Amino acid sequence: MLKRTTWSLPHISLLTNTKRTLYGMPVLGYPIEKGCAKLLTPRLLDYHYNKHHRVILEKLNRLIEGTRFQGQPIDQVIKETELSDVSAAIHYYANEHFNHCFYWKSISPNPHKPYGTLKNYLNNDLRSYDVLKKEFMSKATSHFGSGWIWLVLFQHDYLEFRTYSNSENPLTDDCIPLMACDLWEHAYYLDYQNNRQKYLERFWDSIDWGFVNANLEESIKQSAVRLGGETMEQLHPRFTVNRDAPFEVTQKLQNIRIAKGVVTNKVYFDKSVQERIDRGEKFSYRDQDEFESADSDDEDYDEEFEKKL
Amino acid sequence: MLKNATRLIRTPLLTVTSRSQHSLPKLDYPVEGGVPPCISPKQLDYHYNKHHKTYIDKLNGLLPGSEFEGKPLDQIIVETAFDQKHTQVFNNAAQHFNHSFYWKCMTPNGSEFKGEIANAINKQYGSLDSFKKQFTEQAVALFGSGWAWLILKDNQISIWKSSNAGTPFVENAIPLLTCDVWEHAYYLDHQNRRPEYLKTFWDVVNWDFVNQQLVEASSIKHMSE
């Protein structure tokens, strides 16, 4: 298994708006004038985005212009400057630019509830949704000083909340970032002053789980691409179908069926479905329900989970 | 040296300890007036009555039944400084001290730059402006939350930075002047413009207090020699 997950996502460049040679401000998914629902007033959002984040970005671009870092994906810059004294400032500003880009995507005025692969992970997690929230609240409120709290994927299996000080983030840690929450005072001061608890309660209700799911599925795809061939069975069997991907069976390996852009567990196939797959029939996401065996507990579990939300 | 440092801290500090209950020190200026031109009344009210008070409340909550109950503040700080088991106690105790010191370092509309401290700064940095420039640079360059200090160590004054709740006397240095650069110290008035906050900070520094710190530190040193 991978010890240190090297995570280089093409979509990070989109996330941090890397065009040509310098970085740009990410486009927000919601208008600044409206703020972000109950979480951020327009004034706070405006300050955080246009003053803090923009200043960080300008400083970063000024520092990397003309250096070998110009034009590189930001995660690469962050990893290469991690242990360097000379490039400490680049490391700091690159971290903060990345963190803030992730933050803007982690929240939404109309957030998605958990679905897809993420929902599978949550279903199989021993902790309930409320317990996860308690973990998040307790770690985030007890963090002292400036920093961030991230939801991360550890060893392809475990969802964890990790706090980091100042500008540090999972890119230089052994886990994969899924969601970020800014704990620096500037992130909440204008609206909440020292009431970090209230900010975090509202943040939890604003988490866009669709973004979390996208990161999770992307990291799984990346792992699949990297591991390749016969080692596919090392991948976790909890993967599910991407809603948008067409379902095509291309390969059969031991206990795992690999489909193009999709990994499913053979446990869910019964004989008649198997025959259809062998004939080369095309399926869509909606057909997945057919694939689940009658003995599967998942249907009941889903209902319970839905109720909790 | 550390013993001298803590002896010094006890005297000028207003932190009132009675039956292991720490409390907010009384300010030398009314909260409703703020500290013009640096800190508005609203900012001062939040910083003093919410942030500083919360540190004290948390500290008082942690002390009963612990080995630190009834001990003076400086002793608690020194004993918990490098002990991972008591990080929470250290954070709250040190922040209580740091804030109490910070309030004393300021006075509405500032004061005259004179006395021993003026001599020392002019000697070490050439001029007050040069010192202000260097101190401001250090304060602005501090990533994250922390404090910028003027300290006395090994018979020399110097500029020092600390992260989060760091405080000089656990490093065998005597604090002379401090500026809080946690965002909560200036956010309502200056938002992200920390250099602007520092600029107005110089207009409120209470040089009489800073001078007093230096004089007392030197006299204690002479006593021990």
Short mmCIF file of C-alpha atoms in Angstrom, two decimals:
data_model
loop_
_atom_site.label_atom_id
_atom_site.label_comp_id
_atom_site.label_asym_id
_atom_site.label_seq_id
_atom_site.Cartn_x
_atom_site.Cartn_y
_atom_site.Cartn_z
CA MET A 1 0.00 0.00 0.00
CA LEU A 2 1.13 3.54 -0.54
CA LYS A 3 2.77 4.92 2.56
CA ARG A 4 2.89 8.54 1.59
CA THR A 5 0.15 9.43 -0.80
CA THR A 6 1.47 11.57 -3.57
CA TRP A 7 -1.55 13.37 -4.81
CA SER A 8 -1.35 15.37 -7.93
CA LEU A 9 -4.70 16.21 -9.28
CA PRO A 10 -5.21 17.87 -12.62
CA HIS A 11 -8.28 19.47 -11.18
CA ILE A 12 -6.17 21.32 -8.62
CA SER A 13 -4.98 23.57 -11.39
CA LEU A 14 -8.58 24.35 -12.17
CA LEU A 15 -9.31 24.82 -8.50
CA THR A 16 -6.50 27.34 -8.02
CA ASN A 17 -6.99 28.92 -11.41
CA THR A 18 -3.56 28.26 -12.86
CA LYS A 19 -3.61 29.92 -16.24
CA ARG A 20 -0.57 30.18 -18.42
CA THR A 21 2.11 31.04 -15.94
CA LEU A 22 0.63 32.76 -12.89
CA TYR A 23 -2.13 31.86 -10.48
CA GLY A 24 -5.49 33.61 -10.42
CA MET A 25 -8.38 34.05 -8.02
CA PRO A 26 -10.78 31.11 -8.18
CA VAL A 27 -14.25 31.84 -9.43
CA LEU A 28 -16.73 31.55 -6.59
CA GLY A 29 -19.78 29.35 -7.05
CA TYR A 30 -21.95 32.01 -5.42
CA PRO A 31 -22.11 35.82 -5.70
CA ILE A 32 -20.19 37.81 -3.13
CA GLU A 33 -22.99 40.38 -2.76
CA LYS A 34 -25.21 37.70 -1.27
CA GLY A 35 -22.66 36.27 1.14
CA CYS A 36 -22.92 32.56 1.88
CA ALA A 37 -26.35 31.86 3.40
CA LYS A 38 -26.20 32.15 7.18
CA LEU A 39 -22.50 31.41 7.38
CA LEU A 40 -20.90 34.53 5.90
CA THR A 41 -22.38 37.99 5.49
CA PRO A 42 -21.57 39.73 2.19
CA ARG A 43 -19.19 42.03 4.06
CA LEU A 44 -17.21 39.20 5.62
CA LEU A 45 -17.09 37.25 2.36
CA ASP A 46 -15.96 40.35 0.51
CA TYR A 47 -13.15 41.03 2.99
CA HIS A 48 -11.96 37.46 3.15
CA TYR A 49 -12.00 36.95 -0.63
CA ASN A 50 -11.04 40.36 -1.96
CA LYS A 51 -8.67 41.47 0.77
CA HIS A 52 -7.09 38.48 2.46
CA HIS A 53 -7.10 35.94 -0.33
CA ARG A 54 -6.35 38.41 -3.10
CA VAL A 55 -3.40 39.87 -1.21
CA ILE A 56 -2.01 36.38 -0.58
CA LEU A 57 -2.35 35.60 -4.28
CA GLU A 58 -0.60 38.78 -5.36
CA LYS A 59 2.27 38.13 -2.99
CA LEU A 60 2.56 34.55 -4.25
CA ASN A 61 2.65 35.60 -7.90
CA ARG A 62 5.25 38.26 -7.17
CA LEU A 63 7.42 35.70 -5.41
CA ILE A 64 7.27 33.00 -8.08
CA GLU A 65 7.48 35.20 -11.15
CA GLY A 66 10.75 34.53 -12.92
CA THR A 67 11.59 31.56 -10.73
CA ARG A 68 11.48 27.88 -11.65
CA PHE A 69 8.14 27.63 -9.82
CA GLN A 70 6.36 29.80 -12.35
CA GLY A 71 3.72 27.77 -14.20
CA GLN A 72 3.92 24.73 -11.94
CA PRO A 73 0.80 23.21 -10.38
CA ILE A 74 0.40 24.57 -6.92
CA ASP A 75 0.59 21.28 -5.08
CA GLN A 76 3.97 20.69 -6.67
CA VAL A 77 5.20 24.10 -5.54
CA ILE A 78 3.98 23.42 -2.01
CA LYS A 79 5.71 20.05 -1.79
CA GLU A 80 8.97 21.28 -3.26
CA THR A 81 9.23 24.26 -0.92
CA GLU A 82 8.23 22.37 2.20
CA LEU A 83 11.65 22.02 3.77
CA SER A 84 13.34 25.01 2.25
CA ASP A 85 14.41 28.00 4.36
CA VAL A 86 14.99 30.15 1.32
CA SER A 87 11.54 29.50 -0.14
CA ALA A 88 9.67 29.59 3.17
CA ALA A 89 7.61 32.60 2.06
CA ILE A 90 6.65 30.89 -1.23
CA HIS A 91 5.63 27.81 0.75
CA TYR A 92 3.50 29.89 3.08
CA TYR A 93 1.70 31.88 0.38
CA ALA A 94 1.22 28.87 -1.87
CA ASN A 95 -0.27 26.98 1.07
CA GLU A 96 -2.63 29.82 1.88
CA HIS A 97 -3.72 30.24 -1.76
CA PHE A 98 -4.45 26.51 -2.00
CA ASN A 99 -6.22 26.46 1.37
CA HIS A 100 -8.47 29.35 0.50
CA CYS A 101 -9.37 27.93 -2.92
CA PHE A 102 -10.39 24.71 -1.18
CA TYR A 103 -12.37 26.63 1.43
CA TRP A 104 -14.47 28.53 -1.13
CA LYS A 105 -15.44 25.22 -2.72
CA SER A 106 -16.09 23.49 0.58
CA ILE A 107 -19.04 25.75 1.35
CA SER A 108 -22.16 26.67 -0.52
CA PRO A 109 -25.36 28.59 0.14
CA ASN A 110 -27.21 25.52 -1.24
CA PRO A 111 -24.99 22.67 -0.17
CA HIS A 112 -25.35 19.10 -1.47
CA LYS A 113 -26.04 16.36 1.03
CA PRO A 114 -23.64 13.40 0.96
CA TYR A 115 -24.10 11.14 -2.08
CA GLY A 116 -22.15 8.74 -4.28
CA THR A 117 -18.89 7.24 -3.07
CA LEU A 118 -18.87 9.48 -0.04
CA LYS A 119 -22.21 8.16 1.07
CA ASN A 120 -20.87 4.63 0.79
CA TYR A 121 -17.93 5.54 2.96
CA LEU A 122 -20.20 7.17 5.51
CA ASN A 123 -22.57 4.19 5.48
CA ASN A 124 -19.68 1.90 6.30
CA ASP A 125 -18.23 4.19 8.93
CA LEU A 126 -18.99 3.19 12.50
CA ARG A 127 -19.57 6.81 13.41
CA SER A 128 -22.95 8.36 12.73
CA TYR A 129 -23.34 11.73 11.05
CA ASP A 130 -23.90 13.34 14.48
CA VAL A 131 -20.80 11.75 15.92
CA LEU A 132 -18.75 13.03 12.99
CA LYS A 133 -20.10 16.50 13.59
CA LYS A 134 -19.16 16.29 17.28
CA GLU A 135 -15.64 15.24 16.33
CA PHE A 136 -15.36 18.16 13.93
CA MET A 137 -16.68 20.64 16.51
CA SER A 138 -14.47 19.43 19.33
CA LYS A 139 -11.25 19.42 17.29
CA ALA A 140 -11.99 22.75 15.67
CA THR A 141 -12.98 24.60 18.84
CA SER A 142 -10.02 23.31 20.79
CA HIS A 143 -7.44 24.32 18.17
CA PHE A 144 -5.36 27.17 19.61
CA GLY A 145 -4.16 30.04 17.42
CA SER A 146 -4.42 30.32 13.64
CA GLY A 147 -4.90 27.29 11.46
CA TRP A 148 -7.23 25.07 9.48
CA ILE A 149 -9.28 21.95 10.05
CA TRP A 150 -9.54 19.49 7.16
CA LEU A 151 -11.61 16.43 6.45
CA VAL A 152 -9.09 13.98 5.03
CA LEU A 153 -8.94 10.47 3.66
CA PHE A 154 -6.29 8.42 5.38
CA GLN A 155 -4.91 5.22 3.78
CA HIS A 156 -7.82 5.07 1.33
CA ASP A 157 -10.07 3.95 4.13
CA TYR A 158 -10.55 6.31 7.01
CA LEU A 159 -12.29 9.62 7.09
CA GLU A 160 -10.60 11.85 9.66
CA PHE A 161 -10.65 15.44 10.84
CA ARG A 162 -7.16 16.89 11.17
CA THR A 163 -6.17 20.34 12.40
CA TYR A 164 -3.04 22.14 11.22
CA SER A 165 -1.43 25.35 12.45
CA ASN A 166 -1.05 28.52 10.43
CA SER A 167 -0.88 27.57 6.76
CA GLU A 168 -0.06 23.87 6.85
CA ASN A 169 -2.33 21.40 5.04
CA PRO A 170 -2.63 17.71 4.02
CA LEU A 171 -0.47 18.11 0.92
CA THR A 172 2.63 17.77 3.09
CA ASP A 173 0.98 15.16 5.29
CA ASP A 174 0.19 11.52 4.53
CA CYS A 175 -3.50 11.96 3.75
CA ILE A 176 -5.79 13.28 1.04
CA PRO A 177 -7.67 16.57 1.48
CA LEU A 178 -11.44 16.44 1.03
CA MET A 179 -12.77 19.58 2.72
CA ALA A 180 -11.29 22.65 4.48
CA CYS A 181 -12.46 25.06 7.17
CA ASP A 182 -10.55 28.25 7.95
CA LEU A 183 -9.92 28.74 11.67
CA TRP A 184 -7.95 31.97 11.36
CA GLU A 185 -9.76 34.74 13.19
CA HIS A 186 -10.14 36.77 10.01
CA ALA A 187 -12.42 34.04 8.65
CA TYR A 188 -15.13 34.78 11.18
CA TYR A 189 -14.27 37.87 13.18
CA LEU A 190 -16.48 40.44 11.50
CA ASP A 191 -19.61 38.31 11.99
CA TYR A 192 -18.92 36.22 15.06
CA GLN A 193 -16.09 38.01 16.93
CA ASN A 194 -14.73 35.45 19.41
CA ASN A 195 -17.66 33.04 19.07
CA ARG A 196 -15.85 30.39 17.06
CA GLN A 197 -18.35 27.75 18.17
CA LYS A 198 -21.24 29.50 16.43
CA TYR A 199 -19.20 29.95 13.23
CA LEU A 200 -18.37 26.24 13.21
CA GLU A 201 -21.98 25.17 13.78
CA ARG A 202 -23.03 27.23 10.77
CA PHE A 203 -20.04 26.04 8.76
CA TRP A 204 -21.08 22.42 9.28
CA ASP A 205 -24.51 23.20 7.86
CA SER A 206 -22.91 24.85 4.84
CA ILE A 207 -20.53 22.07 3.86
CA ASP A 208 -20.97 21.16 0.22
CA TRP A 209 -20.72 17.36 0.42
CA GLY A 210 -20.83 17.21 -3.36
CA PHE A 211 -17.36 18.80 -3.44
CA VAL A 212 -16.15 16.35 -0.79
CA ASN A 213 -17.47 13.50 -2.92
CA ALA A 214 -15.81 14.87 -6.03
CA ASN A 215 -12.43 14.97 -4.27
CA LEU A 216 -12.92 11.47 -2.93
CA GLU A 217 -13.84 10.01 -6.31
CA GLU A 218 -11.07 11.89 -8.05
CA SER A 219 -8.49 10.58 -5.62
CA ILE A 220 -9.79 7.05 -6.13
CA LYS A 221 -9.55 7.41 -9.90
CA GLN A 222 -6.03 8.73 -9.53
CA SER A 223 -5.12 5.78 -7.34
CA ALA A 224 -6.60 3.46 -9.95
CA VAL A 225 -4.61 5.08 -12.71
CA ARG A 226 -1.42 4.96 -10.69
CA LEU A 227 -1.72 1.43 -9.41
CA GLY A 228 -2.87 -0.02 -12.72
CA GLY A 229 -3.15 -3.62 -13.91
CA GLU A 230 -3.26 -6.54 -11.50
CA THR A 231 -2.86 -4.45 -8.42
CA MET A 232 -6.37 -3.10 -8.83
CA GLU A 233 -7.64 -5.57 -6.22
CA GLN A 234 -5.80 -3.53 -3.63
CA LEU A 235 -8.32 -0.81 -4.18
CA HIS A 236 -11.01 -0.59 -1.64
CA PRO A 237 -14.22 -2.44 -2.52
CA ARG A 238 -16.46 0.32 -1.31
CA PHE A 239 -16.32 2.30 -4.52
CA THR A 240 -19.55 3.02 -6.25
CA VAL A 241 -20.73 4.16 -9.60
CA ASN A 242 -20.12 7.70 -10.70
CA ARG A 243 -23.53 9.10 -11.57
CA ASP A 244 -22.41 10.61 -14.82
CA ALA A 245 -20.06 7.97 -16.08
CA PRO A 246 -21.30 5.43 -18.63
CA PHE A 247 -20.93 1.93 -17.31
CA GLU A 248 -18.69 -0.16 -19.58
CA VAL A 249 -17.05 -3.36 -18.54
CA THR A 250 -13.54 -3.63 -19.92
CA GLN A 251 -11.69 -6.02 -17.69
CA LYS A 252 -12.23 -8.81 -15.22
CA LEU A 253 -9.71 -9.33 -12.44
CA GLN A 254 -10.11 -11.85 -9.68
CA ASN A 255 -12.75 -10.50 -7.32
CA ILE A 256 -12.97 -7.03 -8.68
CA ARG A 257 -14.74 -5.88 -11.79
CA ILE A 258 -13.24 -2.82 -13.32
CA ALA A 259 -15.32 -0.65 -15.53
CA LYS A 260 -14.13 2.38 -17.40
CA GLY A 261 -14.10 5.18 -14.84
CA VAL A 262 -15.90 3.00 -12.33
CA VAL A 263 -15.06 0.25 -9.88
CA THR A 264 -17.68 -2.03 -8.44
CA ASN A 265 -17.61 -5.00 -6.16
CA LYS A 266 -18.52 -8.35 -7.62
CA VAL A 267 -20.54 -9.19 -4.54
CA TYR A 268 -23.33 -7.13 -5.98
CA PHE A 269 -23.65 -9.04 -9.27
CA ASP A 270 -25.98 -11.98 -9.67
CA LYS A 271 -25.87 -14.44 -12.54
CA SER A 272 -28.34 -12.81 -14.90
CA VAL A 273 -26.58 -9.48 -14.65
CA GLN A 274 -23.28 -11.22 -15.21
CA GLU A 275 -24.61 -12.65 -18.45
CA ARG A 276 -25.72 -9.24 -19.63
CA ILE A 277 -22.29 -7.83 -18.87
CA ASP A 278 -20.61 -10.66 -20.73
CA ARG A 279 -22.81 -9.95 -23.74
CA GLY A 280 -21.43 -6.39 -23.69
CA GLU A 281 -24.63 -4.68 -22.71
CA LYS A 282 -24.38 -1.00 -21.78
CA PHE A 283 -25.70 0.12 -18.40
CA SER A 284 -26.41 3.38 -16.70
CA TYR A 285 -26.19 4.39 -13.05
CA ARG A 286 -29.91 3.80 -12.58
CA ASP A 287 -29.43 0.10 -13.32
CA GLN A 288 -27.20 -0.29 -10.32
CA ASP A 289 -30.11 -1.12 -8.06
CA GLU A 290 -30.61 -4.26 -10.09
CA PHE A 291 -27.07 -5.31 -9.42
CA GLU A 292 -27.37 -5.33 -5.68
CA SER A 293 -28.08 -8.79 -4.33
CA ALA A 294 -31.24 -9.48 -2.39
CA ASP A 295 -29.23 -10.23 0.73
CA SER A 296 -27.57 -6.88 0.75
CA ASP A 297 -28.35 -4.74 3.80
CA ASP A 298 -27.61 -1.61 1.96
CA GLU A 299 -31.13 -0.66 1.06
CA ASP A 300 -32.26 -0.57 4.68
CA TYR A 301 -29.14 1.22 5.66
CA ASP A 302 -29.75 3.89 3.08
CA GLU A 303 -33.15 4.68 4.51
CA GLU A 304 -31.75 5.03 7.99
CA PHE A 305 -29.05 7.28 6.72
CA GLU A 306 -31.51 9.46 4.85
CA LYS A 307 -33.56 9.84 8.02
CA LYS A 308 -30.54 11.07 9.92
CA LEU A 309 -30.07 13.83 7.42
CA MET B 1 18.36 34.75 35.75
CA LEU B 2 14.96 33.15 35.45
CA LYS B 3 14.39 33.68 39.15
CA ASN B 4 15.11 37.38 38.72
CA ALA B 5 12.81 37.56 35.73
CA THR B 6 9.90 36.13 37.64
CA ARG B 7 10.53 38.36 40.60
CA LEU B 8 10.33 41.30 38.25
CA ILE B 9 7.09 40.16 36.71
CA ARG B 10 5.34 39.90 40.04
CA THR B 11 5.78 43.54 41.00
CA PRO B 12 4.47 45.68 38.17
CA LEU B 13 1.79 43.26 37.09
CA LEU B 14 -1.72 43.95 38.20
CA THR B 15 -2.90 40.37 37.97
CA VAL B 16 -4.84 39.83 41.13
CA THR B 17 -4.63 36.37 42.65
CA SER B 18 -6.85 35.58 45.54
CA ARG B 19 -7.76 32.00 46.45
CA SER B 20 -6.65 30.74 43.01
CA GLN B 21 -9.12 32.96 41.19
CA HIS B 22 -7.46 35.09 38.60
CA SER B 23 -9.28 38.17 37.42
CA LEU B 24 -9.16 40.93 34.85
CA PRO B 25 -6.64 43.61 35.74
CA LYS B 26 -8.02 47.10 35.99
CA LEU B 27 -7.10 49.28 33.01
CA ASP B 28 -5.49 52.69 33.47
CA TYR B 29 -7.94 54.17 30.99
CA PRO B 30 -11.69 53.71 30.55
CA VAL B 31 -12.82 50.98 28.16
CA GLU B 32 -15.48 53.31 26.69
CA GLY B 33 -12.73 55.60 25.45
CA GLY B 34 -10.73 52.98 23.62
CA VAL B 35 -7.02 53.75 23.11
CA PRO B 36 -7.00 56.50 20.50
CA PRO B 37 -5.74 56.62 17.81
CA CYS B 38 -4.95 52.90 17.70
CA ILE B 39 -7.90 51.05 19.21
CA SER B 40 -11.57 52.01 19.05
CA PRO B 41 -13.84 51.59 22.10
CA LYS B 42 -15.63 48.66 20.43
CA GLN B 43 -12.36 46.88 19.63
CA LEU B 44 -11.07 47.45 23.16
CA ASP B 45 -14.32 46.25 24.68
CA TYR B 46 -14.22 43.00 22.70
CA HIS B 47 -10.54 42.41 23.28
CA TYR B 48 -10.63 43.13 27.00
CA ASN B 49 -14.09 41.96 28.04
CA LYS B 50 -14.36 38.97 25.73
CA HIS B 51 -10.97 37.62 24.65
CA HIS B 52 -8.89 38.44 27.72
CA LYS B 53 -11.74 37.53 30.05
CA THR B 54 -12.22 34.17 28.28
CA TYR B 55 -8.58 33.25 28.83
CA ILE B 56 -8.97 34.06 32.53
CA ASP B 57 -12.25 32.15 32.84
CA LYS B 58 -10.71 29.11 31.16
CA LEU B 59 -7.67 29.31 33.42
CA ASN B 60 -9.84 29.52 36.51
CA GLY B 61 -11.76 26.52 35.26
CA LEU B 62 -8.59 24.46 34.87
CA LEU B 63 -6.95 25.28 38.20
CA PRO B 64 -9.17 23.84 40.96
CA GLY B 65 -7.83 20.50 42.12
CA SER B 66 -4.71 20.81 39.99
CA GLU B 67 -1.12 21.23 41.17
CA PHE B 68 -1.26 24.87 40.07
CA GLU B 69 -4.08 25.94 42.33
CA GLY B 70 -3.17 28.92 44.45
CA LYS B 71 0.15 29.53 42.72
CA PRO B 72 1.05 32.94 41.33
CA LEU B 73 0.61 33.44 37.60
CA ASP B 74 4.27 33.64 36.66
CA GLN B 75 5.00 30.39 38.46
CA ILE B 76 2.19 28.61 36.62
CA ILE B 77 3.53 29.87 33.30
CA VAL B 78 7.09 28.82 33.98
CA GLU B 79 6.08 25.38 35.23
CA THR B 80 3.81 24.58 32.29
CA ALA B 81 5.87 26.21 29.54
CA PHE B 82 7.51 23.11 28.09
CA ASP B 83 5.12 20.51 29.43
CA GLN B 84 2.88 18.97 26.78
CA LYS B 85 0.50 17.60 29.39
CA HIS B 86 -0.45 21.11 30.50
CA THR B 87 -0.62 22.96 27.18
CA GLN B 88 -4.10 24.31 27.90
CA VAL B 89 -3.06 25.72 31.27
CA PHE B 90 0.01 27.30 29.71
CA ASN B 91 -1.90 28.81 26.79
CA ASN B 92 -4.48 30.47 29.01
CA ALA B 93 -2.08 31.55 31.73
CA ALA B 94 0.46 32.96 29.28
CA GLN B 95 -2.24 34.77 27.30
CA HIS B 96 -3.53 36.25 30.55
CA PHE B 97 -0.08 37.58 31.34
CA ASN B 98 0.59 38.77 27.78
CA HIS B 99 -2.66 40.70 27.62
CA SER B 100 -2.17 42.25 31.07
CA PHE B 101 1.25 43.43 29.93
CA TYR B 102 -0.14 44.72 26.63
CA TRP B 103 -2.72 46.93 28.35
CA LYS B 104 0.04 48.54 30.39
CA CYS B 105 2.14 49.19 27.29
CA MET B 106 -0.44 51.58 25.92
CA THR B 107 -2.00 54.86 26.95
CA PRO B 108 -4.46 57.05 25.08
CA ASN B 109 -2.56 59.32 22.67
CA GLY B 110 0.79 57.96 23.76
CA SER B 111 3.55 59.52 25.82
CA GLU B 112 6.91 61.20 25.54
CA PHE B 113 9.89 59.13 24.48
CA LYS B 114 12.47 59.73 27.21
CA GLY B 115 14.47 58.24 30.05
CA GLU B 116 16.70 55.17 30.20
CA ILE B 117 14.72 53.44 27.52
CA ALA B 118 15.32 56.28 25.09
CA ASN B 119 19.05 56.02 25.72
CA ALA B 120 19.03 52.28 25.29
CA ILE B 121 17.03 52.34 22.05
CA ASN B 122 19.06 55.14 20.52
CA LYS B 123 22.24 53.31 21.41
CA GLN B 124 21.08 49.95 20.08
CA TYR B 125 19.16 51.07 16.98
CA GLY B 126 20.52 54.52 16.21
CA SER B 127 17.17 56.26 16.47
CA LEU B 128 13.58 55.76 17.51
CA ASP B 129 12.48 55.68 13.86
CA SER B 130 14.96 52.99 13.02
CA PHE B 131 13.77 50.92 15.97
CA LYS B 132 10.12 51.42 15.00
CA LYS B 133 10.88 50.31 11.45
CA GLN B 134 12.59 47.10 12.57
CA PHE B 135 9.96 46.28 15.16
CA THR B 136 7.17 46.87 12.63
CA GLU B 137 8.91 44.67 10.06
CA GLN B 138 9.17 41.83 12.54
CA ALA B 139 5.57 42.26 13.67
CA VAL B 140 4.24 42.28 10.11
CA ALA B 141 6.36 39.29 9.08
CA LEU B 142 5.00 37.12 11.86
CA PHE B 143 2.84 34.46 10.14
CA GLY B 144 -0.27 33.52 12.03
CA SER B 145 -1.04 34.61 15.59
CA GLY B 146 1.48 35.89 18.08
CA TRP B 147 3.20 38.82 19.76
CA ALA B 148 6.06 41.17 18.95
CA TRP B 149 8.26 42.12 21.90
CA LEU B 150 11.09 44.37 22.96
CA ILE B 151 13.03 42.33 25.49
CA LEU B 152 16.04 42.60 27.75
CA LYS B 153 18.35 39.62 27.58
CA ASP B 154 22.01 39.24 28.53
CA ASN B 155 22.09 42.93 29.33
CA GLN B 156 21.01 43.89 25.83
CA ILE B 157 17.68 45.00 24.41
CA SER B 158 16.40 43.24 21.30
CA ILE B 159 13.28 42.58 19.26
CA TRP B 160 11.69 39.17 19.67
CA LYS B 161 8.67 37.42 18.15
CA SER B 162 6.52 34.74 19.72
CA SER B 163 3.85 32.51 18.22
CA ASN B 164 0.43 32.05 19.74
CA ALA B 165 0.88 32.35 23.52
CA GLY B 166 4.67 32.52 23.69
CA THR B 167 6.08 34.81 26.36
CA PRO B 168 9.68 36.00 26.91
CA PHE B 169 10.37 35.12 30.48
CA VAL B 170 10.23 31.38 29.81
CA GLU B 171 13.22 32.07 27.54
CA ASN B 172 15.09 33.89 30.31
CA ALA B 173 14.30 37.29 28.87
CA ILE B 174 12.57 40.25 30.47
CA PRO B 175 9.69 41.83 28.56
CA LEU B 176 9.83 45.59 28.12
CA LEU B 177 7.20 46.27 25.45
CA THR B 178 4.70 44.14 23.56
CA CYS B 179 2.28 44.39 20.66
CA ASP B 180 -0.50 41.85 20.16
CA VAL B 181 -0.63 40.73 16.52
CA TRP B 182 -3.34 38.12 16.85
CA GLU B 183 -6.01 39.18 14.37
CA HIS B 184 -8.54 39.76 17.14
CA ALA B 185 -6.39 42.63 18.41
CA TYR B 186 -6.98 44.80 15.34
CA TYR B 187 -9.53 43.21 13.08
CA LEU B 188 -12.54 45.39 13.85
CA ASP B 189 -10.54 48.59 13.31
CA HIS B 190 -7.98 47.69 10.69
CA GLN B 191 -9.17 44.37 9.19
CA ASN B 192 -6.21 42.82 7.37
CA ARG B 193 -4.10 45.97 7.41
CA ARG B 194 -1.60 44.97 10.04
CA PRO B 195 1.02 47.58 8.99
CA GLU B 196 -1.60 50.30 9.57
CA TYR B 197 -2.33 48.91 13.03
CA LEU B 198 1.39 48.97 13.85
CA LYS B 199 1.67 52.54 12.63
CA THR B 200 -1.05 53.71 15.00
CA PHE B 201 0.39 51.51 17.79
CA TRP B 202 3.42 53.79 17.98
CA ASP B 203 1.09 56.70 18.76
CA VAL B 204 -0.16 55.01 21.92
CA VAL B 205 2.97 53.43 23.43
CA ASN B 206 3.35 54.22 27.10
CA TRP B 207 7.10 54.87 27.24
CA ASP B 208 6.90 55.58 30.99
CA PHE B 209 5.85 52.00 31.59
CA VAL B 210 8.49 50.62 29.22
CA ASN B 211 11.08 52.76 30.96
CA GLN B 212 9.93 51.52 34.35
CA GLN B 213 10.36 47.91 33.19
CA LEU B 214 13.89 48.57 32.03
CA VAL B 215 14.91 50.41 35.19
CA GLU B 216 13.52 47.73 37.48
CA ALA B 217 15.13 44.96 35.45
CA SER B 218 18.50 46.67 35.68
CA SER B 219 18.14 47.29 39.42
CA ILE B 220 17.33 43.66 40.10
CA LYS B 221 20.35 42.64 38.14
CA HIS B 222 22.52 44.93 40.25
CA MET B 223 21.04 43.46 43.39
CA SER B 224 22.00 39.97 42.35
CA GLU B 225 25.56 40.96 41.57
#
